[in-house]
Amino acid sequence: MSDKNTLLIDGETQGIDFSIQKNSEQGFENFKLLLDATVTKLKSVFFASIGLLVFGGLWSLLSVYTKNELPTPTATLKVLFEMIADPFYDYDLTIRESDYNYSVR
């Protein structure tokens, strides 16, 4: 009786091992697909970063060549961040109101 139970347990173990092996192969394929997609996205980010660095470098060189008549990328980014931080701030409201002539003639 113990021999029969032992054989039955071995048979169940082999079935479990086979299903785990099949799932691990499928998991490996899924991992491979995920890894390929990640590498593709990282390549895109890498090449976009290289493009931005080249563009910024050329812009800086052009700014130096024009003796800062063209603003540098860092100066432009500072102004951009100020504008994004407070987009609806009106700096010259009082001056603008006094410029208009409201009298009817």
mmCIF file of N, CA and C in Angstrom:
data_model
loop_
_atom_site.group_PDB
_atom_site.id
_atom_site.type_symbol
_atom_site.label_atom_id
_atom_site.label_comp_id
_atom_site.label_asym_id
_atom_site.label_seq_id
_atom_site.Cartn_x
_atom_site.Cartn_y
_atom_site.Cartn_z
ATOM 1 N N MET A 1 0.818 -1.182 0.000
ATOM 2 C CA MET A 1 0.000 0.000 0.000
ATOM 3 C C MET A 1 0.864 1.249 0.000
ATOM 4 N N SER A 2 1.933 1.256 0.709
ATOM 5 C CA SER A 2 2.806 2.422 0.704
ATOM 6 C C SER A 2 3.498 2.581 -0.643
ATOM 7 N N ASP A 3 3.764 1.452 -1.344
ATOM 8 C CA ASP A 3 4.366 1.548 -2.667
ATOM 9 C C ASP A 3 3.408 2.220 -3.651
ATOM 10 N N LYS A 4 2.144 1.897 -3.536
ATOM 11 C CA LYS A 4 1.163 2.496 -4.433
ATOM 12 C C LYS A 4 1.062 3.999 -4.190
ATOM 13 N N ASN A 5 1.050 4.405 -2.931
ATOM 14 C CA ASN A 5 0.984 5.827 -2.610
ATOM 15 C C ASN A 5 2.238 6.556 -3.078
ATOM 16 N N THR A 6 3.376 5.907 -2.933
ATOM 17 C CA THR A 6 4.624 6.528 -3.365
ATOM 18 C C THR A 6 4.630 6.728 -4.872
ATOM 19 N N LEU A 7 4.166 5.738 -5.620
ATOM 20 C CA LEU A 7 4.108 5.882 -7.066
ATOM 21 C C LEU A 7 3.121 6.970 -7.469
ATOM 22 N N LEU A 8 2.013 7.045 -6.788
ATOM 23 C CA LEU A 8 1.014 8.061 -7.086
ATOM 24 C C LEU A 8 1.560 9.464 -6.812
ATOM 25 N N ILE A 9 2.286 9.634 -5.714
ATOM 26 C CA ILE A 9 2.872 10.926 -5.393
ATOM 27 C C ILE A 9 3.918 11.298 -6.442
ATOM 28 N N ASP A 10 4.739 10.303 -6.863
ATOM 29 C CA ASP A 10 5.736 10.574 -7.898
ATOM 30 C C ASP A 10 5.058 10.998 -9.201
ATOM 31 N N GLY A 11 3.969 10.356 -9.543
ATOM 32 C CA GLY A 11 3.247 10.715 -10.766
ATOM 33 C C GLY A 11 2.690 12.128 -10.690
ATOM 34 N N GLU A 12 2.173 12.524 -9.527
ATOM 35 C CA GLU A 12 1.666 13.883 -9.365
ATOM 36 C C GLU A 12 2.801 14.896 -9.404
ATOM 37 N N THR A 13 3.927 14.542 -8.831
ATOM 38 C CA THR A 13 5.069 15.447 -8.823
ATOM 39 C C THR A 13 5.575 15.681 -10.240
ATOM 40 N N GLN A 14 5.617 14.638 -11.035
ATOM 41 C CA GLN A 14 6.075 14.810 -12.406
ATOM 42 C C GLN A 14 5.113 15.714 -13.182
ATOM 43 N N GLY A 15 3.828 15.542 -12.942
ATOM 44 C CA GLY A 15 2.851 16.411 -13.600
ATOM 45 C C GLY A 15 3.020 17.850 -13.177
ATOM 46 N N ILE A 16 3.284 18.074 -11.904
ATOM 47 C CA ILE A 16 3.484 19.431 -11.418
ATOM 48 C C ILE A 16 4.756 20.017 -12.012
ATOM 49 N N ASP A 17 5.799 19.219 -12.046
ATOM 50 C CA ASP A 17 7.059 19.699 -12.619
ATOM 51 C C ASP A 17 6.882 20.076 -14.084
ATOM 52 N N PHE A 18 6.124 19.284 -14.819
ATOM 53 C CA PHE A 18 5.916 19.579 -16.235
ATOM 54 C C PHE A 18 5.149 20.886 -16.411
ATOM 55 N N SER A 19 4.121 21.086 -15.604
ATOM 56 C CA SER A 19 3.339 22.311 -15.731
ATOM 57 C C SER A 19 4.160 23.523 -15.290
ATOM 58 N N ILE A 20 4.987 23.371 -14.288
ATOM 59 C CA ILE A 20 5.839 24.475 -13.869
ATOM 60 C C ILE A 20 6.851 24.790 -14.963
ATOM 61 N N GLN A 21 7.399 23.745 -15.586
ATOM 62 C CA GLN A 21 8.365 23.948 -16.654
ATOM 63 C C GLN A 21 7.699 24.658 -17.836
ATOM 64 N N LYS A 22 6.496 24.277 -18.156
ATOM 65 C CA LYS A 22 5.788 24.919 -19.263
ATOM 66 C C LYS A 22 5.503 26.381 -18.920
ATOM 67 N N ASN A 23 5.067 26.654 -17.685
ATOM 68 C CA ASN A 23 4.801 28.028 -17.270
ATOM 69 C C ASN A 23 6.087 28.846 -17.227
ATOM 70 N N SER A 24 7.192 28.229 -16.823
ATOM 71 C CA SER A 24 8.444 28.976 -16.763
ATOM 72 C C SER A 24 8.936 29.311 -18.172
ATOM 73 N N GLU A 25 8.714 28.426 -19.143
ATOM 74 C CA GLU A 25 9.083 28.731 -20.518
ATOM 75 C C GLU A 25 8.235 29.876 -21.055
ATOM 76 N N GLN A 26 6.959 29.851 -20.741
ATOM 77 C CA GLN A 26 6.073 30.930 -21.169
ATOM 78 C C GLN A 26 6.457 32.229 -20.460
ATOM 79 N N GLY A 27 6.801 32.131 -19.186
ATOM 80 C CA GLY A 27 7.244 33.310 -18.441
ATOM 81 C C GLY A 27 8.533 33.869 -19.005
ATOM 82 N N PHE A 28 9.429 32.974 -19.425
ATOM 83 C CA PHE A 28 10.683 33.420 -20.025
ATOM 84 C C PHE A 28 10.429 34.140 -21.342
ATOM 85 N N GLU A 29 9.499 33.627 -22.131
ATOM 86 C CA GLU A 29 9.147 34.298 -23.389
ATOM 87 C C GLU A 29 8.545 35.677 -23.118
ATOM 88 N N ASN A 30 7.677 35.750 -22.104
ATOM 89 C CA ASN A 30 7.093 37.047 -21.737
ATOM 90 C C ASN A 30 8.173 38.011 -21.258
ATOM 91 N N PHE A 31 9.114 37.499 -20.481
ATOM 92 C CA PHE A 31 10.212 38.330 -20.001
ATOM 93 C C PHE A 31 11.066 38.828 -21.163
ATOM 94 N N LYS A 32 11.294 37.948 -22.135
ATOM 95 C CA LYS A 32 12.071 38.330 -23.314
ATOM 96 C C LYS A 32 11.365 39.441 -24.096
ATOM 97 N N LEU A 33 10.054 39.319 -24.252
ATOM 98 C CA LEU A 33 9.290 40.356 -24.946
ATOM 99 C C LEU A 33 9.335 41.681 -24.190
ATOM 100 N N LEU A 34 9.208 41.603 -22.876
ATOM 101 C CA LEU A 34 9.272 42.801 -22.045
ATOM 102 C C LEU A 34 10.647 43.444 -22.131
ATOM 103 N N LEU A 35 11.682 42.633 -22.111
ATOM 104 C CA LEU A 35 13.038 43.145 -22.210
ATOM 105 C C LEU A 35 13.283 43.805 -23.565
ATOM 106 N N ASP A 36 12.791 43.200 -24.634
ATOM 107 C CA ASP A 36 12.935 43.787 -25.972
ATOM 108 C C ASP A 36 12.214 45.129 -26.065
ATOM 109 N N ALA A 37 11.008 45.206 -25.512
ATOM 110 C CA ALA A 37 10.252 46.459 -25.543
ATOM 111 C C ALA A 37 10.962 47.539 -24.727
ATOM 112 N N THR A 38 11.525 47.159 -23.585
ATOM 113 C CA THR A 38 12.235 48.108 -22.737
ATOM 114 C C THR A 38 13.486 48.634 -23.439
ATOM 115 N N VAL A 39 14.219 47.744 -24.077
ATOM 116 C CA VAL A 39 15.424 48.157 -24.798
ATOM 117 C C VAL A 39 15.056 49.098 -25.940
ATOM 118 N N THR A 40 13.987 48.821 -26.637
ATOM 119 C CA THR A 40 13.547 49.686 -27.728
ATOM 120 C C THR A 40 13.200 51.082 -27.211
ATOM 121 N N LYS A 41 12.488 51.151 -26.096
ATOM 122 C CA LYS A 41 12.127 52.453 -25.528
ATOM 123 C C LYS A 41 13.362 53.195 -25.021
ATOM 124 N N LEU A 42 14.298 52.471 -24.411
ATOM 125 C CA LEU A 42 15.513 53.113 -23.925
ATOM 126 C C LEU A 42 16.352 53.656 -25.080
ATOM 127 N N LYS A 43 16.365 52.938 -26.199
ATOM 128 C CA LYS A 43 17.065 53.447 -27.379
ATOM 129 C C LYS A 43 16.433 54.754 -27.845
ATOM 130 N N SER A 44 15.107 54.810 -27.861
ATOM 131 C CA SER A 44 14.413 56.026 -28.287
ATOM 132 C C SER A 44 14.744 57.193 -27.361
ATOM 133 N N VAL A 45 14.725 56.952 -26.057
ATOM 134 C CA VAL A 45 15.040 58.005 -25.093
ATOM 135 C C VAL A 45 16.496 58.447 -25.247
ATOM 136 N N PHE A 46 17.396 57.495 -25.459
ATOM 137 C CA PHE A 46 18.807 57.803 -25.616
ATOM 138 C C PHE A 46 19.041 58.680 -26.840
ATOM 139 N N PHE A 47 18.473 58.307 -27.980
ATOM 140 C CA PHE A 47 18.688 59.078 -29.196
ATOM 141 C C PHE A 47 18.010 60.446 -29.128
ATOM 142 N N ALA A 48 16.862 60.537 -28.466
ATOM 143 C CA ALA A 48 16.212 61.839 -28.283
ATOM 144 C C ALA A 48 17.072 62.735 -27.395
ATOM 145 N N SER A 49 17.683 62.178 -26.361
ATOM 146 C CA SER A 49 18.567 62.947 -25.481
ATOM 147 C C SER A 49 19.792 63.442 -26.232
ATOM 148 N N ILE A 50 20.354 62.578 -27.053
ATOM 149 C CA ILE A 50 21.504 62.979 -27.860
ATOM 150 C C ILE A 50 21.112 64.117 -28.803
ATOM 151 N N GLY A 51 19.956 64.023 -29.413
ATOM 152 C CA GLY A 51 19.483 65.082 -30.304
ATOM 153 C C GLY A 51 19.306 66.406 -29.579
ATOM 154 N N LEU A 52 18.729 66.363 -28.369
ATOM 155 C CA LEU A 52 18.551 67.596 -27.593
ATOM 156 C C LEU A 52 19.892 68.189 -27.177
ATOM 157 N N LEU A 53 20.844 67.343 -26.817
ATOM 158 C CA LEU A 53 22.165 67.846 -26.443
ATOM 159 C C LEU A 53 22.877 68.492 -27.632
ATOM 160 N N VAL A 54 22.772 67.889 -28.792
ATOM 161 C CA VAL A 54 23.389 68.468 -29.991
ATOM 162 C C VAL A 54 22.722 69.801 -30.326
ATOM 163 N N PHE A 55 21.402 69.846 -30.258
ATOM 164 C CA PHE A 55 20.679 71.089 -30.529
ATOM 165 C C PHE A 55 21.077 72.179 -29.539
ATOM 166 N N GLY A 56 21.132 71.840 -28.247
ATOM 167 C CA GLY A 56 21.538 72.815 -27.233
ATOM 168 C C GLY A 56 22.970 73.284 -27.421
ATOM 169 N N GLY A 57 23.846 72.361 -27.825
ATOM 170 C CA GLY A 57 25.236 72.739 -28.067
ATOM 171 C C GLY A 57 25.371 73.692 -29.246
ATOM 172 N N LEU A 58 24.659 73.406 -30.324
ATOM 173 C CA LEU A 58 24.695 74.297 -31.481
ATOM 174 C C LEU A 58 24.104 75.670 -31.151
ATOM 175 N N TRP A 59 23.039 75.668 -30.352
ATOM 176 C CA TRP A 59 22.416 76.917 -29.938
ATOM 177 C C TRP A 59 23.389 77.738 -29.083
ATOM 178 N N SER A 60 24.099 77.073 -28.175
ATOM 179 C CA SER A 60 25.080 77.777 -27.341
ATOM 180 C C SER A 60 26.213 78.347 -28.183
ATOM 181 N N LEU A 61 26.697 77.570 -29.136
ATOM 182 C CA LEU A 61 27.759 78.067 -30.014
ATOM 183 C C LEU A 61 27.289 79.266 -30.837
ATOM 184 N N LEU A 62 26.058 79.202 -31.321
ATOM 185 C CA LEU A 62 25.511 80.320 -32.081
ATOM 186 C C LEU A 62 25.345 81.553 -31.202
ATOM 187 N N SER A 63 24.998 81.348 -29.942
ATOM 188 C CA SER A 63 24.868 82.456 -29.001
ATOM 189 C C SER A 63 26.225 83.105 -28.739
ATOM 190 N N VAL A 64 27.257 82.287 -28.592
ATOM 191 C CA VAL A 64 28.603 82.831 -28.403
ATOM 192 C C VAL A 64 29.057 83.560 -29.657
ATOM 193 N N TYR A 65 28.759 83.018 -30.819
ATOM 194 C CA TYR A 65 29.158 83.618 -32.085
ATOM 195 C C TYR A 65 28.503 84.980 -32.289
ATOM 196 N N THR A 66 27.241 85.121 -31.870
ATOM 197 C CA THR A 66 26.532 86.395 -32.028
ATOM 198 C C THR A 66 26.756 87.330 -30.846
ATOM 199 N N LYS A 67 27.668 86.986 -29.951
ATOM 200 C CA LYS A 67 28.005 87.793 -28.769
ATOM 201 C C LYS A 67 26.772 88.074 -27.911
ATOM 202 N N ASN A 68 26.023 87.031 -27.640
ATOM 203 C CA ASN A 68 24.837 87.021 -26.768
ATOM 204 C C ASN A 68 23.691 87.893 -27.268
ATOM 205 N N GLU A 69 23.656 88.205 -28.558
ATOM 206 C CA GLU A 69 22.454 88.834 -29.104
ATOM 207 C C GLU A 69 21.336 87.804 -29.204
ATOM 208 N N LEU A 70 21.711 86.567 -29.390
ATOM 209 C CA LEU A 70 20.783 85.446 -29.290
ATOM 210 C C LEU A 70 20.929 84.890 -27.882
ATOM 211 N N PRO A 71 19.840 84.819 -27.115
ATOM 212 C CA PRO A 71 19.980 84.348 -25.728
ATOM 213 C C PRO A 71 20.444 82.895 -25.669
ATOM 214 N N THR A 72 21.140 82.583 -24.605
ATOM 215 C CA THR A 72 21.630 81.217 -24.418
ATOM 216 C C THR A 72 20.471 80.299 -24.046
ATOM 217 N N PRO A 73 20.642 79.002 -24.210
ATOM 218 C CA PRO A 73 19.580 78.075 -23.810
ATOM 219 C C PRO A 73 19.250 78.148 -22.320
ATOM 220 N N THR A 74 20.253 78.365 -21.477
ATOM 221 C CA THR A 74 19.978 78.443 -20.031
ATOM 222 C C THR A 74 19.172 79.695 -19.694
ATOM 223 N N ALA A 75 19.479 80.818 -20.334
ATOM 224 C CA ALA A 75 18.698 82.039 -20.094
ATOM 225 C C ALA A 75 17.253 81.854 -20.552
ATOM 226 N N THR A 76 17.090 81.195 -21.688
ATOM 227 C CA THR A 76 15.748 80.952 -22.210
ATOM 228 C C THR A 76 14.973 80.011 -21.289
ATOM 229 N N LEU A 77 15.628 78.986 -20.780
ATOM 230 C CA LEU A 77 14.951 78.041 -19.870
ATOM 231 C C LEU A 77 14.564 78.708 -18.555
ATOM 232 N N LYS A 78 15.391 79.631 -18.056
ATOM 233 C CA LYS A 78 15.035 80.354 -16.828
ATOM 234 C C LYS A 78 13.742 81.144 -17.024
ATOM 235 N N VAL A 79 13.653 81.866 -18.149
ATOM 236 C CA VAL A 79 12.451 82.644 -18.436
ATOM 237 C C VAL A 79 11.256 81.719 -18.630
ATOM 238 N N LEU A 80 11.471 80.592 -19.310
ATOM 239 C CA LEU A 80 10.386 79.635 -19.521
ATOM 240 C C LEU A 80 9.843 79.115 -18.191
ATOM 241 N N PHE A 81 10.728 78.762 -17.271
ATOM 242 C CA PHE A 81 10.276 78.246 -15.975
ATOM 243 C C PHE A 81 9.556 79.318 -15.163
ATOM 244 N N GLU A 82 9.990 80.575 -15.272
ATOM 245 C CA GLU A 82 9.274 81.662 -14.601
ATOM 246 C C GLU A 82 7.866 81.816 -15.165
ATOM 247 N N MET A 83 7.751 81.728 -16.483
ATOM 248 C CA MET A 83 6.435 81.874 -17.114
ATOM 249 C C MET A 83 5.524 80.697 -16.785
ATOM 250 N N ILE A 84 6.076 79.507 -16.716
ATOM 251 C CA ILE A 84 5.272 78.333 -16.377
ATOM 252 C C ILE A 84 4.843 78.381 -14.917
ATOM 253 N N ALA A 85 5.694 78.899 -14.045
ATOM 254 C CA ALA A 85 5.369 78.952 -12.617
ATOM 255 C C ALA A 85 4.184 79.875 -12.343
ATOM 256 N N ASP A 86 4.074 80.976 -13.080
ATOM 257 C CA ASP A 86 2.989 81.921 -12.859
ATOM 258 C C ASP A 86 2.514 82.453 -14.211
ATOM 259 N N PRO A 87 1.698 81.680 -14.927
ATOM 260 C CA PRO A 87 1.382 82.038 -16.312
ATOM 261 C C PRO A 87 0.437 83.223 -16.477
ATOM 262 N N PHE A 88 -0.379 83.549 -15.468
ATOM 263 C CA PHE A 88 -1.383 84.592 -15.653
ATOM 264 C C PHE A 88 -1.067 85.860 -14.864
ATOM 265 N N TYR A 89 0.159 86.021 -14.432
ATOM 266 C CA TYR A 89 0.536 87.205 -13.680
ATOM 267 C C TYR A 89 0.682 88.380 -14.630
ATOM 268 N N ASP A 90 0.092 89.507 -14.251
ATOM 269 C CA ASP A 90 0.134 90.704 -15.087
ATOM 270 C C ASP A 90 1.084 91.701 -14.429
ATOM 271 N N TYR A 91 2.250 91.890 -15.011
ATOM 272 C CA TYR A 91 3.276 92.732 -14.417
ATOM 273 C C TYR A 91 2.958 94.227 -14.514
ATOM 274 N N ASP A 92 2.360 94.680 -15.593
ATOM 275 C CA ASP A 92 2.195 96.106 -15.840
ATOM 276 C C ASP A 92 0.732 96.526 -15.925
ATOM 277 N N LEU A 93 -0.077 96.101 -15.014
ATOM 278 C CA LEU A 93 -1.503 96.409 -15.067
ATOM 279 C C LEU A 93 -1.752 97.906 -14.908
ATOM 280 N N THR A 94 -1.108 98.562 -13.955
ATOM 281 C CA THR A 94 -1.360 99.993 -13.716
ATOM 282 C C THR A 94 -0.870 100.836 -14.876
ATOM 283 N N ILE A 95 0.248 100.505 -15.459
ATOM 284 C CA ILE A 95 0.767 101.259 -16.592
ATOM 285 C C ILE A 95 -0.166 101.113 -17.790
ATOM 286 N N ARG A 96 -0.668 99.933 -17.986
ATOM 287 C CA ARG A 96 -1.531 99.700 -19.132
ATOM 288 C C ARG A 96 -2.840 100.468 -18.983
ATOM 289 N N GLU A 97 -3.402 100.516 -17.783
ATOM 290 C CA GLU A 97 -4.650 101.253 -17.593
ATOM 291 C C GLU A 97 -4.444 102.747 -17.785
ATOM 292 N N SER A 98 -3.310 103.285 -17.386
ATOM 293 C CA SER A 98 -3.086 104.722 -17.529
ATOM 294 C C SER A 98 -2.768 105.097 -18.978
ATOM 295 N N ASP A 99 -2.375 104.137 -19.801
ATOM 296 C CA ASP A 99 -2.097 104.425 -21.198
ATOM 297 C C ASP A 99 -3.362 104.658 -22.018
ATOM 298 N N TYR A 100 -4.451 104.092 -21.581
ATOM 299 C CA TYR A 100 -5.697 104.234 -22.339
ATOM 300 C C TYR A 100 -6.376 105.551 -22.008
ATOM 301 N N ASN A 101 -6.978 106.162 -23.015
ATOM 302 C CA ASN A 101 -7.716 107.400 -22.813
ATOM 303 C C ASN A 101 -9.193 107.023 -22.814
ATOM 304 N N TYR A 102 -9.836 107.130 -21.634
ATOM 305 C CA TYR A 102 -11.236 106.726 -21.499
ATOM 306 C C TYR A 102 -12.204 107.887 -21.738
ATOM 307 N N SER A 103 -11.712 109.059 -21.963
ATOM 308 C CA SER A 103 -12.618 110.200 -22.136
ATOM 309 C C SER A 103 -13.263 110.152 -23.513
ATOM 310 N N VAL A 104 -14.502 110.565 -23.542
ATOM 311 C CA VAL A 104 -15.235 110.595 -24.812
ATOM 312 C C VAL A 104 -15.227 112.034 -25.315
ATOM 313 N N ARG A 105 -14.859 112.250 -26.526
ATOM 314 C CA ARG A 105 -14.792 113.610 -27.074
ATOM 315 C C ARG A 105 -15.833 113.808 -28.128
#
